[in-house]
Coordinates of C-alpha atoms and ligand atoms in Angstrom, one line a residue:
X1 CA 39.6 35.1 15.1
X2 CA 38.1 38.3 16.4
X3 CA 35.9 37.5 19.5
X4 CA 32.8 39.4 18.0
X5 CA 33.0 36.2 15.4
X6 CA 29.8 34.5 14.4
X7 CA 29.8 31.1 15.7
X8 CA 27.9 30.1 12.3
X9 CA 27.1 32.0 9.3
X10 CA 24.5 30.0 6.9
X11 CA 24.2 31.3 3.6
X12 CA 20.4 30.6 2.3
X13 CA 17.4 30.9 4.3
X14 CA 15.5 28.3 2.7
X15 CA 13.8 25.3 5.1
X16 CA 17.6 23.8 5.3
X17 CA 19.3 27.2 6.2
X18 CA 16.9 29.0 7.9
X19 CA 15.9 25.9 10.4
X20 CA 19.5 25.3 10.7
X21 CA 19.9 28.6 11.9
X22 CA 17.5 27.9 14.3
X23 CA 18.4 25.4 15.7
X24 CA 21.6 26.6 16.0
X25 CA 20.7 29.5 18.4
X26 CA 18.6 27.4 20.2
X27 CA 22.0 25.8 21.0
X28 CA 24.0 29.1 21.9
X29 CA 25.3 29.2 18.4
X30 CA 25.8 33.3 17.5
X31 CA 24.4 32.7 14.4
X32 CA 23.7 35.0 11.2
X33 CA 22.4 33.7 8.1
X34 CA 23.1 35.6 4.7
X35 CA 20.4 35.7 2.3
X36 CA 20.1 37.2 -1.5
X37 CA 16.3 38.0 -1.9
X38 CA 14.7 40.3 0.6
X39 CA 12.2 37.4 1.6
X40 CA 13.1 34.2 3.7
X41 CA 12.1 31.0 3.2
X42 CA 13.9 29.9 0.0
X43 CA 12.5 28.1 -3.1
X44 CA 10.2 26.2 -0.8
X45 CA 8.2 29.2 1.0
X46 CA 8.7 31.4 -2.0
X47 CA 8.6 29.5 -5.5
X48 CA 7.7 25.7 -4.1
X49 CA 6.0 23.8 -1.7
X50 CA 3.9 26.3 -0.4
X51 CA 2.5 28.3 -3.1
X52 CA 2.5 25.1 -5.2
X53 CA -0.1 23.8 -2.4
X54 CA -2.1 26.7 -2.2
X55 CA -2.8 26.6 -6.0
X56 CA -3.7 22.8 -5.4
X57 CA -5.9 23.6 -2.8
X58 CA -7.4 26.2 -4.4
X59 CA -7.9 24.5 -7.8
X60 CA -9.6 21.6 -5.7
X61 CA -12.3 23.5 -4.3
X62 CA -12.8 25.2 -8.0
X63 CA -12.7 21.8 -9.2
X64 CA -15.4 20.1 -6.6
X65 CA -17.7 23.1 -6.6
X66 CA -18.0 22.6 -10.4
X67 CA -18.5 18.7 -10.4
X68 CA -18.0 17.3 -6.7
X69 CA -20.8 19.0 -5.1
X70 CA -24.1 17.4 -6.9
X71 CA -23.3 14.1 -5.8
X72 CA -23.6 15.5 -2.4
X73 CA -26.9 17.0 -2.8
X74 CA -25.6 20.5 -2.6
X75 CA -26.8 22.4 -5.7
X76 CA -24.8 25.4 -6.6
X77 CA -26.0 27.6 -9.4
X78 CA -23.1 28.9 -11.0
X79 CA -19.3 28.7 -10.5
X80 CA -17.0 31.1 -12.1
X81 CA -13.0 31.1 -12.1
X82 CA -11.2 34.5 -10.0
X83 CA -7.5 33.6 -11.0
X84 CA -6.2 36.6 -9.7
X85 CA -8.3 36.4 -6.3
X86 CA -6.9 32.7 -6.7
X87 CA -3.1 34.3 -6.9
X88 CA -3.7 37.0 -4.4
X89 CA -4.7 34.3 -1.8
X90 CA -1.3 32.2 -2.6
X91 CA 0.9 34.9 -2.5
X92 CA -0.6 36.0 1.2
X93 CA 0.0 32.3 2.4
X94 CA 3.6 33.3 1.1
X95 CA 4.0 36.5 2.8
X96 CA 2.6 35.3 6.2
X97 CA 4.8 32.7 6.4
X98 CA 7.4 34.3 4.9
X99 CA 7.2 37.1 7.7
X100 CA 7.0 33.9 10.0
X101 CA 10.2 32.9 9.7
X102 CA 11.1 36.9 10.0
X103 CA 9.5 36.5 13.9
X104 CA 11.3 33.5 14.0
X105 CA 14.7 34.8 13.5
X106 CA 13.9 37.8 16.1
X107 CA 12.9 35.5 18.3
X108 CA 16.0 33.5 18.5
X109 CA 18.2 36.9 17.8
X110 CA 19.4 35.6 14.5
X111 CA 21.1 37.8 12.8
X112 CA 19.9 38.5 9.0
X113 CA 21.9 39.6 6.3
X114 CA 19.9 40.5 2.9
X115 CA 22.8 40.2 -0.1
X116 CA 24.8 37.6 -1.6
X117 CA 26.8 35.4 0.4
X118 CA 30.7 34.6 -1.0
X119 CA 32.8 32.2 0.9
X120 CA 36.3 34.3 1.1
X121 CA 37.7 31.7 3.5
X122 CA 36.8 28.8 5.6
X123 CA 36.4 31.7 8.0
X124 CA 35.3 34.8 6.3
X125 CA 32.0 35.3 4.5
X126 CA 31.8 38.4 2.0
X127 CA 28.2 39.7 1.5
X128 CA 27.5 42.3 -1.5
X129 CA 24.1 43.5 -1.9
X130 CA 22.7 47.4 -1.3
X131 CA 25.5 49.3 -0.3
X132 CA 29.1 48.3 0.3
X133 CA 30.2 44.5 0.9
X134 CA 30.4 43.2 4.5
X135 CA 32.4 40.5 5.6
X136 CA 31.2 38.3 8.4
X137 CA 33.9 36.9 10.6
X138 CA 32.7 33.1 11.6
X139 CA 34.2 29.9 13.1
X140 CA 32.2 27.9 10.8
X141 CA 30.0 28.4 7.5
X142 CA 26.9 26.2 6.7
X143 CA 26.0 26.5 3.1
X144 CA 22.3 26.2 2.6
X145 CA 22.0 27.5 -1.0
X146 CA 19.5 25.4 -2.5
X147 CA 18.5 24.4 -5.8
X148 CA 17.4 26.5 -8.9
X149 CA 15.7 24.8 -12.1
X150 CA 17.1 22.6 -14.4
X151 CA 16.9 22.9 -18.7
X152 CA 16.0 21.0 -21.4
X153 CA 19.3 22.0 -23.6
X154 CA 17.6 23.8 -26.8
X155 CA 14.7 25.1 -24.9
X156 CA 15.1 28.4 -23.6
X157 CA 12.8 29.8 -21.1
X158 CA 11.0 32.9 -21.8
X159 CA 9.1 33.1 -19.1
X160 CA 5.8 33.5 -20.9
X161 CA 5.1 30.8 -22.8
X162 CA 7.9 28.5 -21.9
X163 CA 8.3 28.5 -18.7
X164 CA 9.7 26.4 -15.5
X165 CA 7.7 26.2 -12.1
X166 CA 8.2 29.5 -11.1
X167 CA 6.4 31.3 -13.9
X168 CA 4.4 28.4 -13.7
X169 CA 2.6 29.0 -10.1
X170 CA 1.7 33.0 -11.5
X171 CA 0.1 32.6 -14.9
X172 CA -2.0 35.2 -15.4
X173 CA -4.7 33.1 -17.6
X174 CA -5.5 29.7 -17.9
X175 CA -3.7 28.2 -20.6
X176 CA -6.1 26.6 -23.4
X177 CA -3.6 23.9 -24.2
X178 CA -0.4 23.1 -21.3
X179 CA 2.1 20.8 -22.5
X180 CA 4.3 19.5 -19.6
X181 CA 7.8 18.2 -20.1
X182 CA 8.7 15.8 -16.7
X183 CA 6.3 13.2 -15.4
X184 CA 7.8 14.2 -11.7
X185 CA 6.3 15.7 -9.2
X186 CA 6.4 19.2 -10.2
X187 CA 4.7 18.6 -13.8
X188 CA 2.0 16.2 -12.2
X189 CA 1.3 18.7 -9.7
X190 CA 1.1 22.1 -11.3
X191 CA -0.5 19.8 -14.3
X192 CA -3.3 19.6 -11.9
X193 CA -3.5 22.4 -11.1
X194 CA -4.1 23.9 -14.3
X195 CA -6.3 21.1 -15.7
X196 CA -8.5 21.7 -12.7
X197 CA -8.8 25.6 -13.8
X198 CA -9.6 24.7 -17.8
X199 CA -6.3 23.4 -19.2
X200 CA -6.2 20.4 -21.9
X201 CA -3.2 18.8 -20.2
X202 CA -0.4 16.8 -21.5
X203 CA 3.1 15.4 -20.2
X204 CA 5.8 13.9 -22.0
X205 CA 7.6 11.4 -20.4
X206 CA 11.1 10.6 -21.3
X207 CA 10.9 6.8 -19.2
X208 CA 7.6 4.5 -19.4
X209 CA 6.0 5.9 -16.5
X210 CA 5.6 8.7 -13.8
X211 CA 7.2 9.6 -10.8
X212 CA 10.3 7.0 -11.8
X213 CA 11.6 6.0 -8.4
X214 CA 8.4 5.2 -6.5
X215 CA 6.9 1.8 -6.5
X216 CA 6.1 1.3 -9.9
X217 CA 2.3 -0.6 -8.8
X218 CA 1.0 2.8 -7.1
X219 CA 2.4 5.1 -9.7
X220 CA 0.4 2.9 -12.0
X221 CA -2.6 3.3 -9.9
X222 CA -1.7 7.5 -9.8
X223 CA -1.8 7.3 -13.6
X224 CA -5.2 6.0 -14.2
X225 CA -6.6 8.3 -11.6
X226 CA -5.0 11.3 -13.5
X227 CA -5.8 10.1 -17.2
X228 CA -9.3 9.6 -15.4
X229 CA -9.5 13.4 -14.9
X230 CA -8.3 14.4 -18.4
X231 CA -4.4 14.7 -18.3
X232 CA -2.3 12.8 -21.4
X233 CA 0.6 11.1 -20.6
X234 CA 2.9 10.4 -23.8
X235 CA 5.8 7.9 -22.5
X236 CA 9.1 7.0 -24.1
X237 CA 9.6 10.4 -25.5
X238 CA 11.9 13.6 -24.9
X239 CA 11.6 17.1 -25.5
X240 CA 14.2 18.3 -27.7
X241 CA 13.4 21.8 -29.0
X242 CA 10.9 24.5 -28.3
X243 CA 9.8 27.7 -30.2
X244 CA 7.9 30.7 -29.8
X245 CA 5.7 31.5 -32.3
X246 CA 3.2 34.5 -32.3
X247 CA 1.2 33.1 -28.9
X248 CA 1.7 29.5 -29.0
X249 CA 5.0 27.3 -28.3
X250 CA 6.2 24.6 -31.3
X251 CA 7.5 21.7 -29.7
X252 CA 9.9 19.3 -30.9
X253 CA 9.4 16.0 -29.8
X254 CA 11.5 12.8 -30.5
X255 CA 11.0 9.2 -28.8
X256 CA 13.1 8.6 -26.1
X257 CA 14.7 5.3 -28.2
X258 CA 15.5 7.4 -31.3
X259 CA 13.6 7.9 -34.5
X260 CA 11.4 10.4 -36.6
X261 CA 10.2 13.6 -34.6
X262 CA 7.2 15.1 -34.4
X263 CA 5.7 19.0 -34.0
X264 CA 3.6 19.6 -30.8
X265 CA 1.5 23.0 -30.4
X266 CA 0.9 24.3 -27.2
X267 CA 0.0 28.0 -25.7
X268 CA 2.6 27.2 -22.6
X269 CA 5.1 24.4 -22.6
X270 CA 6.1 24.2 -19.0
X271 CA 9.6 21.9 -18.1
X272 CA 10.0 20.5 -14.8
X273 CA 12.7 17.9 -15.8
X274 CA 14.6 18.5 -12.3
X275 CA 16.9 20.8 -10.5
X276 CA 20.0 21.4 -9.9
X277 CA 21.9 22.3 -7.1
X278 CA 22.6 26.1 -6.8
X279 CA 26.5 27.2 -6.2
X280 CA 26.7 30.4 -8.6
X281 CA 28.9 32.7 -7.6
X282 CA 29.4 31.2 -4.3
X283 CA 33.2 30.7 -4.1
X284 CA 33.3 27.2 -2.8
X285 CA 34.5 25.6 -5.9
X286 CA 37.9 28.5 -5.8
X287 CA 38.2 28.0 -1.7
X288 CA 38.5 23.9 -2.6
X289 CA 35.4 22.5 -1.8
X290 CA 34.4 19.0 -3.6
X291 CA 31.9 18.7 -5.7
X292 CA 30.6 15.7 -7.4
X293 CA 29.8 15.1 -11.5
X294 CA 26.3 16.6 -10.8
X295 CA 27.6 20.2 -9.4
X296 CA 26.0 19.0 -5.7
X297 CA 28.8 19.6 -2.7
X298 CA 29.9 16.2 -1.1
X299 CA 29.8 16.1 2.4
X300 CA 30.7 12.7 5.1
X301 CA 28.2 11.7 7.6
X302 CA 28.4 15.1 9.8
X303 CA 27.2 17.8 6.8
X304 CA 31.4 18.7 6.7
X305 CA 33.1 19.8 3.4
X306 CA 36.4 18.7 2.9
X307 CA 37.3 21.9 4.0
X308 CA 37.3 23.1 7.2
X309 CA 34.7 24.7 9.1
X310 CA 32.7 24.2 6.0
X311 CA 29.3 22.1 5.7
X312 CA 26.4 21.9 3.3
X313 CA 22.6 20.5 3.6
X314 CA 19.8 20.7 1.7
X315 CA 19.6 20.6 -2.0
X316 CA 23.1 21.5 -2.9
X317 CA 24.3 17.9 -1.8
X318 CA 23.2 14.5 -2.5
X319 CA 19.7 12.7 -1.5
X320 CA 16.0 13.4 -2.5
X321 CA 15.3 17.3 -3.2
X322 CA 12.8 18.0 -0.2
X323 CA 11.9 20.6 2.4
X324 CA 12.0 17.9 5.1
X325 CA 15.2 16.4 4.2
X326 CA 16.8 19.7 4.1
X327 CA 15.3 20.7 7.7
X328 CA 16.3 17.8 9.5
X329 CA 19.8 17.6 7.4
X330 CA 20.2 21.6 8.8
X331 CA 18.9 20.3 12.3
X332 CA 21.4 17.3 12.6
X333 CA 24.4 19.3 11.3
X334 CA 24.0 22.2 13.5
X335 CA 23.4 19.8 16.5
X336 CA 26.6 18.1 16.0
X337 CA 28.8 21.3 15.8
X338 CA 27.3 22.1 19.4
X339 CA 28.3 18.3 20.4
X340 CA 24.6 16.7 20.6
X341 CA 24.3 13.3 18.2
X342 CA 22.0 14.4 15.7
X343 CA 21.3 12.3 12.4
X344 CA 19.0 11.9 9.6
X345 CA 17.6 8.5 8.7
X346 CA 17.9 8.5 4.9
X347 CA 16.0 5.0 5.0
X348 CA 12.8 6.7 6.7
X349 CA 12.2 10.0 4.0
X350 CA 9.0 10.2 3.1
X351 CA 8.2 12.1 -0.4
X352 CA 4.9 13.3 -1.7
X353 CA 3.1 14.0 -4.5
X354 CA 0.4 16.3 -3.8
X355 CA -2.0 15.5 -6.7
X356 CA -5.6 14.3 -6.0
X357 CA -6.0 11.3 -5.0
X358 CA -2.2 11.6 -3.9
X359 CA 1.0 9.6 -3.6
X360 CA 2.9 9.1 -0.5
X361 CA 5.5 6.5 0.0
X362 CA 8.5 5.7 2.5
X363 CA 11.0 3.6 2.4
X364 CA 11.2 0.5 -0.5
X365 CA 9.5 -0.1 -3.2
X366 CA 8.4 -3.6 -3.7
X367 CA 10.6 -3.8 -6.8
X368 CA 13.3 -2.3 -5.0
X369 CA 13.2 -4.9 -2.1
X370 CA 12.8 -7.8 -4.4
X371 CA 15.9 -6.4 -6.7
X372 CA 17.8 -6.4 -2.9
X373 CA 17.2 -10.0 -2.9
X374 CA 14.9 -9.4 0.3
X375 CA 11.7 -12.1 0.6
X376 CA 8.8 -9.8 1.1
X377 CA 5.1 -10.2 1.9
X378 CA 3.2 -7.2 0.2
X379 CA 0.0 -6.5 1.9
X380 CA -2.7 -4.1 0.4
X381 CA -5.9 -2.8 1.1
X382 CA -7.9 -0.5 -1.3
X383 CA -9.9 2.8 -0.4
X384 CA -12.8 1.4 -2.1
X385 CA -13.4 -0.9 1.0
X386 CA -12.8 1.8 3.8
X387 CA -16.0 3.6 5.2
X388 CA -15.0 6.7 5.6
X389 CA -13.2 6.9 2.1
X390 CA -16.9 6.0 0.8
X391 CA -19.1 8.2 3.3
X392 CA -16.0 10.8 1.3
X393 CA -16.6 9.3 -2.4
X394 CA -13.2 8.6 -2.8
X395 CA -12.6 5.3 -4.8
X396 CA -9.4 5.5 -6.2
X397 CA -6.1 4.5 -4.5
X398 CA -5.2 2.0 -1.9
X399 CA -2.5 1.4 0.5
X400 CA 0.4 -0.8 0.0
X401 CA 2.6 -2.4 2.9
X402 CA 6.0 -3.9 1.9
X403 CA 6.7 -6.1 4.9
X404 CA 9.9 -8.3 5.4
X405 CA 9.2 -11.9 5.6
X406 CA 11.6 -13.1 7.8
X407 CA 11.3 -10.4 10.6
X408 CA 7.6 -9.0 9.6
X409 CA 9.1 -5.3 9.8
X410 CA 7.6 -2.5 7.9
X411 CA 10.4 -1.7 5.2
X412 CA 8.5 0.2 2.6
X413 CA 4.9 1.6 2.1
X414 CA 3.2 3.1 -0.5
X415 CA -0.3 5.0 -0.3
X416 CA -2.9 6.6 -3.3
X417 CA -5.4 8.3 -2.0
X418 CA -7.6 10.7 0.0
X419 CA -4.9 12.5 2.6
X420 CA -2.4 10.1 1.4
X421 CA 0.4 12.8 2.4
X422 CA -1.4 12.8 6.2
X423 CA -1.7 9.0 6.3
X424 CA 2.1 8.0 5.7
X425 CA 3.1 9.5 8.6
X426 CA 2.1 7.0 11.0
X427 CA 3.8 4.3 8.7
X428 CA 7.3 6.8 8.9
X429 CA 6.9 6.3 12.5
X430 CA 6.6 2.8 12.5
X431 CA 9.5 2.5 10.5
X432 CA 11.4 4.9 12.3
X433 CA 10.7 2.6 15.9
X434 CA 11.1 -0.8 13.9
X435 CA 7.4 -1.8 13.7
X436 CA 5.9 -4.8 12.6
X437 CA 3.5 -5.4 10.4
X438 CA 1.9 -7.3 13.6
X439 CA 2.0 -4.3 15.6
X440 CA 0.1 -2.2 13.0
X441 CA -2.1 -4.7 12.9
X442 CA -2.8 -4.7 16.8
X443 CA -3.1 -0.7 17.2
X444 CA -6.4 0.1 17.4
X445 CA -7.7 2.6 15.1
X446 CA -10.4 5.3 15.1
X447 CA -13.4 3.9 13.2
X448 CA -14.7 5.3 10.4
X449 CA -11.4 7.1 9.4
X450 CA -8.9 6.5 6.6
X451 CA -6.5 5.2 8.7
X452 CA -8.2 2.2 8.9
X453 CA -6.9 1.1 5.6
X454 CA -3.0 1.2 6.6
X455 CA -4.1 -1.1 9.8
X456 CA -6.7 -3.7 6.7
X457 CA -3.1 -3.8 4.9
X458 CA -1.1 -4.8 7.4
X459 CA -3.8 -7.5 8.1
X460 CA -3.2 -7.8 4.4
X461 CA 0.3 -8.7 4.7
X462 CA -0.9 -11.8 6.8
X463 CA -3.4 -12.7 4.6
X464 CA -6.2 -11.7 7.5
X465 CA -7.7 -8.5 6.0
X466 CA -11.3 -8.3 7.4
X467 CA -12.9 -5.8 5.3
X468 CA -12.5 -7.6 1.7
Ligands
FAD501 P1 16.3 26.4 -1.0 O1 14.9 26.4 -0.5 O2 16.4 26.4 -2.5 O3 16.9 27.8 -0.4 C1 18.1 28.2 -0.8 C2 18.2 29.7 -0.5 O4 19.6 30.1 -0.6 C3 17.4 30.6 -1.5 O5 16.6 31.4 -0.8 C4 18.5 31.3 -2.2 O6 18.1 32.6 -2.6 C5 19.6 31.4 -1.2 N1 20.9 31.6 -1.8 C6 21.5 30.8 -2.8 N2 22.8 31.3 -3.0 C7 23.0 32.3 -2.1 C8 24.1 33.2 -1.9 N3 25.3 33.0 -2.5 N4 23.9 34.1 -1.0 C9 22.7 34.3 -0.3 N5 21.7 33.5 -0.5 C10 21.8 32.5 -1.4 N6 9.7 19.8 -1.3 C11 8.9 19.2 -0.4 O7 9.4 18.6 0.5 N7 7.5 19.2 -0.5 C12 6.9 19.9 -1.5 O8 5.7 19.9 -1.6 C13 7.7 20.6 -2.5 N8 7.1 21.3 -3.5 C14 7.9 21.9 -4.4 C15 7.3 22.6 -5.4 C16 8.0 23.3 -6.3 C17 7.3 24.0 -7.4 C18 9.4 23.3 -6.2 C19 10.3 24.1 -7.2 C20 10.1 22.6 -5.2 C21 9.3 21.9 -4.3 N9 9.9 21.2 -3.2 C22 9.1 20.5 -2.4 C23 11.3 21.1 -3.1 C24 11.8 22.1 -2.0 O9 11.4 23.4 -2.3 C25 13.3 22.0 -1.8 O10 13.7 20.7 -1.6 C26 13.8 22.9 -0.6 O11 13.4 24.2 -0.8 C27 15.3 22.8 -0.5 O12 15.6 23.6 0.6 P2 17.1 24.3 0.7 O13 17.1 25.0 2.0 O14 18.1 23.3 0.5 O15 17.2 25.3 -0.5
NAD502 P1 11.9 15.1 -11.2 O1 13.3 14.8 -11.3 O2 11.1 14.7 -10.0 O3 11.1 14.7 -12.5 C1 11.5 15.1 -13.8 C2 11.0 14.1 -14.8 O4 11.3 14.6 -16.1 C3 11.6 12.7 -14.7 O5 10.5 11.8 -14.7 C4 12.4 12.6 -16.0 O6 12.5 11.3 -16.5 C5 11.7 13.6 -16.9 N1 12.5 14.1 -18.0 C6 13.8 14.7 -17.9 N2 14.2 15.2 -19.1 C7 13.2 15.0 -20.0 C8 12.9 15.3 -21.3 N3 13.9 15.9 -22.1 N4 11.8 14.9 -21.9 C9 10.8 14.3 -21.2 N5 11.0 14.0 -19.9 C10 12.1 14.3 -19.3 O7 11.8 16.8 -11.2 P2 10.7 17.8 -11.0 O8 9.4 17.3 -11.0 O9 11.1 18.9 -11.9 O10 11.0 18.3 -9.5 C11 12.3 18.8 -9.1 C12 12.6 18.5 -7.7 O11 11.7 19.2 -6.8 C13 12.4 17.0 -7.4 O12 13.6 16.6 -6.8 C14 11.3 16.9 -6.4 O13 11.5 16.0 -5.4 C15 11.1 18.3 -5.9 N6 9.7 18.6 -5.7 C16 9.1 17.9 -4.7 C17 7.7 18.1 -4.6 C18 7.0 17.3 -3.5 O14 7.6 16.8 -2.6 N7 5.7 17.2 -3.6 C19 7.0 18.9 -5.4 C20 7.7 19.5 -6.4 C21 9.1 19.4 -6.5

């Protein structure tokens, strides 16, 4: 290999690739990442987590001016919807962070390459784009390529009126009637976010509840809140096909256990029913890589293919779909190619949904523990009780501790509520350094603040809350 080699080529610049990359030069890696859109940041910065979370945040204060202010004593005379002010703001969060990562790269003399990345050999990455190919010599290729959509087979997106996240976060009216496919956290979310602006709101659920996975208690607890607010949930059924007609979308449902169908009208159907990993085109698959039955690339312990030189992170292997899982996966594989230990600990991910009030949870769920044959005590403590979720007007939601009984250790917890996505991370540290419920218990914490609550249910778990 040529000495004017890359060290590392990553192909995606996503929160996997482009903090891999990072990291990488922070480690004396020469590192260039290859990337197909002329912005970096991937599906998170671009399409996801961020623009999804302005929208939230935006719809909140729409929503609260409306009807949260009164209660407050703060009169305000008249509140009218801006949508496209609304959009403008989201897509300038975008670009600033966006160009962010742009400073970031300079910074750590990263190079960037705008095309498509296509593995040619465990050493050579061919990028076409503008202009003629060019092919990166490298001594190793991390492929960061992300995730992209998944399809309800007989529904075909149009991008109008049926559409899938992307289209989703830039509608250019409020719908009059949304239909969501996918209780997860992309329907729940962007389902809020619409209902908030005007939408009548309802999601078809192909299991018996939302967010499957997550401690089935404080999903239940989610679900009231949200029905509370005006979205529909309609369990037990599955979207099957989906039509166009003039401006509104015929949908055809069927329930999930079989039997008669029935005709939903919507003006947008939107299906977040999951994503799948992203490899088109790639030329992994033709150099040997492995892939498993669901398309994502398997990797051991370290982030390596079973070919050499090669390794993947992020959403195009196994694990939970999230920005933090693929940073710290890009972090820890990079840090091992430079010979420093990293790892991820899988048991210690939190996930988030970022509804209002929201859900945050880390490690097992109490059904999950219980099915593991593990004696818990469960410890609980709900918002209603806490001071400063009151002096807030927050009622809904509590937190939920799921404590081992023969060691006390934190193993799982489980939050609804105000801030719930800030909260959970002092219970991800506690897991993280082997806490006890005890400890928790003994830390003092900042009165009146929400936190409060996460201390009451460790109490909880002893069955020495104070406050109820
Ligand atoms: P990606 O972010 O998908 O990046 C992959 C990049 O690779 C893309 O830029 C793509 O263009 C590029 N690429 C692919 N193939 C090639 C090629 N051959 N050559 C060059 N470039 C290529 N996660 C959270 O943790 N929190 C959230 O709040 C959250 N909200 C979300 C909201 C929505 C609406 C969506 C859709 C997702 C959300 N996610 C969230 C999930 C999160 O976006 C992903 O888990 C994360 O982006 C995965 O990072 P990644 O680096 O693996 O891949
Ligand atoms: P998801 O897998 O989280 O949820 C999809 C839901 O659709 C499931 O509950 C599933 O049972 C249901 N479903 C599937 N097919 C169906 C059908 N035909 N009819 C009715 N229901 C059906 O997927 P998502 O919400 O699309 O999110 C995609 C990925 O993006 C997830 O991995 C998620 O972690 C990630 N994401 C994360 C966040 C966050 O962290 N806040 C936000 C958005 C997206």
């Amino acid at each position: 290999m040529s000495d004017d080699a890359f060290d590392l080529v990553v192909i995606g610049s996503g929160p996997g690739g482009y903090v891999a990359a990072i990291r990488a030069a922070q480690l004396g890696l020469r590192t260039a990442c290859v990337e197909q859109y002329p912005r970096l940041g991937g599906t998170c910065l671009n399409v996801g987590c961020i623009p999804s979370k302005a929208l939230l945040d935006s719809s909140e204060h729409f929503e609260v001016a409306q009807k949260g202010l009164a209660a407050h004593g703060v009169r305000v005379a008249e509140v009218a919807l801006d949508l496209a002010v609304m959009h403008a703001r989201k897509d300038k969060v975008v670009h600033d962070l966006t160009r962010g990562v742009e400073t970031l790269f300079r910074k750590h003399k990263i190079e960037r390459v705008q095309g498509r990345g296509r593995l040619v050999s465990a050493s050579e990455v061919e990028v076409s784009g503008e202009g003629l190919p060019r092919r990166l010599a490298t001594r190793r290729i991390l492929i960061a390529t992300g995730s992209k959509a998944a399809a309800v087979p007989g529904i075909a997106y149009d991008g109008r009126r049926i559409v899938h996240s992307t289209d989703a976060l830039t509608l250019p009216e409020v719908p009059a009637r949304l239909l969501v496919v996918g209780a997860g956290a992309i329907g729940l979310e962007l389902g809020s976010v619409w209902r908030r602006l005007g939408s009548d709101v309802a999601v078809l659920e192909f299991m018996d509840r939302i967010v499957p996975g997550t401690d089935t208690g404080s999903a239940k607890l989610l679900q009231r809140s949200l029905e509370r607010q005006g979205i529909q949930f309609r369990f037990g059924v599955s979207a099957r096909t989906a039509r166009v007609i003039g401006e509104t979308v015929e949908v055809q449902v069927e329930p999930a256990a079989g039997g008669e169908a029935e005709t939903l009208v919507a003006d947008v159907l939107l299906v977040a029913v999951g994503r799948r990993p992203f490899t088109e085109g790639l030329g992994a698959r033709e150099l040997g890589v492995a892939f498993d039955e669901r398309g994502r690339i398997v990797v051991d312990a370290q982030f390596r293919t079973n070919v050499d030189g090669v390794y993947a992170i992020g959403d195009v292997i196994a694990g939970p779909m999230l920005a933090h899982k693929a940073e710290d996966e890009g972090v820890a594989c990079v840090e091992r190619m430079a010979g420093v230990a990293g790892h991820v600990n899988y048991d210690c991910i939190p996930n988030v949904v970022y509804t209002w009030p929201e859900l945050a949870s880390v490690g097992l769920s109490e059904e999950a523990a219980r099915a593991a044959g593990r004696a818990v005590h469960v410890g609980t403590f709900p918002f209603l009780a806490n001071g400063r979720a009151k002096a807030m007007g927050e009622k809904d939601g509590q937190v939920k501790l799921v404590v081992d009984a023969a060691t006390d250790r934190v193993i799982g917890a489980h939050i609804v509520g105000p801030r719930a996505s800030d909260l959970i991370a002092e219970l991800v540290v506690a897991m993280e350094l082997g806490a006890s419920a005890e400890d928790l218990a003994r830390t003092v914490h900042a009165h009146p603040t929400l936190p409060e609550a996460v201390k009451e249910a460790a109490l909880a778990a002893s069955g020495r809350t104070i406050h109820i």
